[in-house]
CSV table of N, CA and C in Angstrom, one decimal:
chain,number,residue,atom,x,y,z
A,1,UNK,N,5.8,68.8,-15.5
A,1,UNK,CA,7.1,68.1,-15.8
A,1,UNK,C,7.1,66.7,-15.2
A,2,UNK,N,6.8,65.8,-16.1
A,2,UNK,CA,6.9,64.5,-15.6
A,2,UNK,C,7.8,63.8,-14.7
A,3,UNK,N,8.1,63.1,-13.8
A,3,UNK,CA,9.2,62.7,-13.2
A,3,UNK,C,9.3,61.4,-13.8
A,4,UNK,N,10.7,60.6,-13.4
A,4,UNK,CA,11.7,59.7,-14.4
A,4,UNK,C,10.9,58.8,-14.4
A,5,UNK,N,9.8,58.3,-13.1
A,5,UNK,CA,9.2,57.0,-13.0
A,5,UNK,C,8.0,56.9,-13.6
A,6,UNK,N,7.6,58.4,-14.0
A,6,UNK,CA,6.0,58.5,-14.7
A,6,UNK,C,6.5,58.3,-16.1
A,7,UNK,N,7.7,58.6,-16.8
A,7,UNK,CA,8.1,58.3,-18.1
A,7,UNK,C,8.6,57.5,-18.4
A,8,UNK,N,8.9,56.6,-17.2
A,8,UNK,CA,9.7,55.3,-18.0
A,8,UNK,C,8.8,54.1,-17.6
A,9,UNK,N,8.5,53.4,-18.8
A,9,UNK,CA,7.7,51.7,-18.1
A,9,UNK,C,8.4,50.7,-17.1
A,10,UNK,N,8.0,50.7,-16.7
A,10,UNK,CA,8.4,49.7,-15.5
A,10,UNK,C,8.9,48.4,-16.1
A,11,UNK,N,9.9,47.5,-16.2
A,11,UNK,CA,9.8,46.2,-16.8
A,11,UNK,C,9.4,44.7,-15.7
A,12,UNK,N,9.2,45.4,-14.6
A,12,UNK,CA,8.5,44.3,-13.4
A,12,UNK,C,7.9,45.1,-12.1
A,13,UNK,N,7.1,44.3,-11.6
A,13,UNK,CA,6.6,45.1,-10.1
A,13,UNK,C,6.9,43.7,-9.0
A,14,UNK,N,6.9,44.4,-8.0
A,14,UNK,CA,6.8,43.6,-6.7
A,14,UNK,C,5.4,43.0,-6.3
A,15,UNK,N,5.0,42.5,-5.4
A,15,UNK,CA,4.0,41.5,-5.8
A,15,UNK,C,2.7,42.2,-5.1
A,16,UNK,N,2.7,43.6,-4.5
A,16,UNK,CA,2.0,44.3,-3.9
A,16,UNK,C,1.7,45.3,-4.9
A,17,UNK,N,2.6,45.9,-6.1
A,17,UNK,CA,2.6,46.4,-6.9
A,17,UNK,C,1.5,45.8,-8.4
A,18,UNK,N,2.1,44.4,-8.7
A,18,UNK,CA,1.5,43.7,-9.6
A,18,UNK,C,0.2,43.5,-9.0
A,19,UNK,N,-0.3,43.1,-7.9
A,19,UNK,CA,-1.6,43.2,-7.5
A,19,UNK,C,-2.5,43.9,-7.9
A,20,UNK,N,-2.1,45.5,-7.5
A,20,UNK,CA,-3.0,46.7,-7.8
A,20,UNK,C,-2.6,46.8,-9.4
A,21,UNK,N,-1.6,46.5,-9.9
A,21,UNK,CA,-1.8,47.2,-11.4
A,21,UNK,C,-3.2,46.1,-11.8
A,22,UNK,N,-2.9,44.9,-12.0
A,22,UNK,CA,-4.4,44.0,-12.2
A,22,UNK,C,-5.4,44.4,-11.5
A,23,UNK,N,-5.4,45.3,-10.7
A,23,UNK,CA,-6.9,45.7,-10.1
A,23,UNK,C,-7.2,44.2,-9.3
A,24,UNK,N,-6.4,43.3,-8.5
A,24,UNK,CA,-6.7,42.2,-7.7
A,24,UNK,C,-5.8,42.2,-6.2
A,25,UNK,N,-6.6,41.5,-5.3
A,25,UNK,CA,-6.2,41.3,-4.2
A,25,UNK,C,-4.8,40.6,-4.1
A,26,UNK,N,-3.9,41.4,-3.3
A,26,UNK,CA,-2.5,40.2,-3.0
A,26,UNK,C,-2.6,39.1,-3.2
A,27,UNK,N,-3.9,38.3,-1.9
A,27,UNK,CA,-3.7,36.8,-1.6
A,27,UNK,C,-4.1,36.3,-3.2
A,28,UNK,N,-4.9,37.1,-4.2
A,28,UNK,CA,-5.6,36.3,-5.4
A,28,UNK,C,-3.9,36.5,-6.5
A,29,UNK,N,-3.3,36.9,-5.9
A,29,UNK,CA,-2.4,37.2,-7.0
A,29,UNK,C,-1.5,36.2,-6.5
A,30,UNK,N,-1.0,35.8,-5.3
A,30,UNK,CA,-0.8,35.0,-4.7
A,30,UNK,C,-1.0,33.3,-4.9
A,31,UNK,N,-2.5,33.2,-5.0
A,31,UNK,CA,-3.2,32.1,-5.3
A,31,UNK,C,-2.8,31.7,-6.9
A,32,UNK,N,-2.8,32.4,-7.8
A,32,UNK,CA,-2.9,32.8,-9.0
A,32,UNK,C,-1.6,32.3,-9.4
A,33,UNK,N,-0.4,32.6,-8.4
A,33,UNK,CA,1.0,32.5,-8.7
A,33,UNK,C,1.3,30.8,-8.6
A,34,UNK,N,0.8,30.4,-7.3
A,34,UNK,CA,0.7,29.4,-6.8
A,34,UNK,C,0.1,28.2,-8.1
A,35,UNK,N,-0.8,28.8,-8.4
A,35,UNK,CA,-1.7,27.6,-9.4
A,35,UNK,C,-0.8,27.5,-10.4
A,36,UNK,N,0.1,28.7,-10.8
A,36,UNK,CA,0.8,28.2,-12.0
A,36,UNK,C,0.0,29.2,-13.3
A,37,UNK,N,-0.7,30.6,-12.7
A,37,UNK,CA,-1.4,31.0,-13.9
A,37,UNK,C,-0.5,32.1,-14.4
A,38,UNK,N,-0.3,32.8,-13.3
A,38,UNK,CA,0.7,34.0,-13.4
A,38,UNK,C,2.2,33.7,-13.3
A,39,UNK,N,3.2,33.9,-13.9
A,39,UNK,CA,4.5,33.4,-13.9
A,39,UNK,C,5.2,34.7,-12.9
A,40,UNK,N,6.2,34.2,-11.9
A,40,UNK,CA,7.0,35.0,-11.2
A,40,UNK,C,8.7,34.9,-11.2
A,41,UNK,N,9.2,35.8,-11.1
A,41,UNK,CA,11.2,35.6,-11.2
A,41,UNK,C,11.3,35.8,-10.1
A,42,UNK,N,12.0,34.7,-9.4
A,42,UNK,CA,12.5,34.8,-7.8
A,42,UNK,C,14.5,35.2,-8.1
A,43,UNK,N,14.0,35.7,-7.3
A,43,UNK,CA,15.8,35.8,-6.9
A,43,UNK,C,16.3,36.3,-5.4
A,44,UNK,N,16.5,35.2,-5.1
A,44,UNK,CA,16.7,35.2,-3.5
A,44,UNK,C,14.8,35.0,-2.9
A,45,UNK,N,15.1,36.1,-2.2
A,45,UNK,CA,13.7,36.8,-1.4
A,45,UNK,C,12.9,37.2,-2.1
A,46,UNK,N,13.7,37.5,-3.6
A,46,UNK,CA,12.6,38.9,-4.0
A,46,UNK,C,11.8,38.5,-5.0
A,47,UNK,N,10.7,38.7,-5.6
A,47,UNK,CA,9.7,37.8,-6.2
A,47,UNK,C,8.9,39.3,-7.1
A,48,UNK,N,9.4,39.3,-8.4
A,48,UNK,CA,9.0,40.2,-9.2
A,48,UNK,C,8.2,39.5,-10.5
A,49,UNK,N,7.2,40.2,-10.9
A,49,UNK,CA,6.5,40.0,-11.8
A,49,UNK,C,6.5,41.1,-13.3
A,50,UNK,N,7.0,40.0,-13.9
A,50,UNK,CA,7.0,40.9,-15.2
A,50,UNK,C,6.3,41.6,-16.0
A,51,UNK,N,6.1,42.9,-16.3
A,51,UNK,CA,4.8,43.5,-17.3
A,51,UNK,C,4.2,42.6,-18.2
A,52,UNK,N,4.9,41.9,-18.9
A,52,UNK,CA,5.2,41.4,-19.8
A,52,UNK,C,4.0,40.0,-19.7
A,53,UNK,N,3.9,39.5,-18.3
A,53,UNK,CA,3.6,38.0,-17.7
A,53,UNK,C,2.5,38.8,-17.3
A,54,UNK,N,2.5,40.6,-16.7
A,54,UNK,CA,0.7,40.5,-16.3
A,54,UNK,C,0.1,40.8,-17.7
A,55,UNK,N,0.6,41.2,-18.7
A,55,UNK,CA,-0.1,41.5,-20.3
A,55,UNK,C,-0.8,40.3,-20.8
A,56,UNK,N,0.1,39.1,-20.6
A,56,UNK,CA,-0.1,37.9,-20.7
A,56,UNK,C,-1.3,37.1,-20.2
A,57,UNK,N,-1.2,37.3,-18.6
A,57,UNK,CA,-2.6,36.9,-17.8
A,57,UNK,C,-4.0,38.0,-18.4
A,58,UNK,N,-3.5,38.8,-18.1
A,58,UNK,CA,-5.1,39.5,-18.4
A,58,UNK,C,-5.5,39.7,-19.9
A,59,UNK,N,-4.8,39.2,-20.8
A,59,UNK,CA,-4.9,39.1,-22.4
A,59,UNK,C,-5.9,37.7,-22.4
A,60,UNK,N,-5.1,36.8,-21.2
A,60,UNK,CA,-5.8,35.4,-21.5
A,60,UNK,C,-7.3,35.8,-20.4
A,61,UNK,N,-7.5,36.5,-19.6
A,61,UNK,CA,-8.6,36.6,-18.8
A,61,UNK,C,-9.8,37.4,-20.3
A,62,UNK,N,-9.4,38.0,-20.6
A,62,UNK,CA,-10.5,38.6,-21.3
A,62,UNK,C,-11.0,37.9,-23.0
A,63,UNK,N,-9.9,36.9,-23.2
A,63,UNK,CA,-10.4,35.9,-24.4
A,63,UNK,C,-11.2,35.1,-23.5
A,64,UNK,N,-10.8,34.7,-22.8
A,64,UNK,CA,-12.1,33.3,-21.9
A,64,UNK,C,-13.3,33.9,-21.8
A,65,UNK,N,-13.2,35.4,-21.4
A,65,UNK,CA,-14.4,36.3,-21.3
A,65,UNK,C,-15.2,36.0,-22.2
A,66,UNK,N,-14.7,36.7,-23.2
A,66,UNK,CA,-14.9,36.9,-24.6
A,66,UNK,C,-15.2,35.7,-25.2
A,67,UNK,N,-14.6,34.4,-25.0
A,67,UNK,CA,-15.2,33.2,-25.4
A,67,UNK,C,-16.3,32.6,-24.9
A,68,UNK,N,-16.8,32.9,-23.7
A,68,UNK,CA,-18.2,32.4,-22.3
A,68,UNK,C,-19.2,33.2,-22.9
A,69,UNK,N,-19.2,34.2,-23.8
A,69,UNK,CA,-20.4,35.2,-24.1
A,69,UNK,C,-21.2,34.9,-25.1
């Protein structure tokens, strides 16, 4: 029996969260935010990243891939 959070998609993670979903280090997600590659929603303190914005980055990581070959 699944519980509510394994059935429902998430629509943002927190920045320790979005890290591990990309399979990357904090500070690179960090750095990442910083350059302007990954987009983040601040409000106040809190600094959430949208599914939506990591679909986005790693859609664009694997065309460049995909384009270098």
């Amino acid at each position: 029996n699944p519980s509510s959070s394994d059935s429902t998609e998430r629509l943002a993670y927190r920045p320790f969260e979005a890290a591990k979903v990309l399979g990357i280090s904090p500070s690179s997600l960090s750095r990442l935010t910083k350059k302007g590659e990954i987009r983040v929603v601040r409000e106040g303190n809190i600094r959430l990243y949208p599914r939506s914005e990591l679909n986005r980055w790693l859609s664009s990581q694997l065309t460049f891939l995909a384009n270098t070959e």
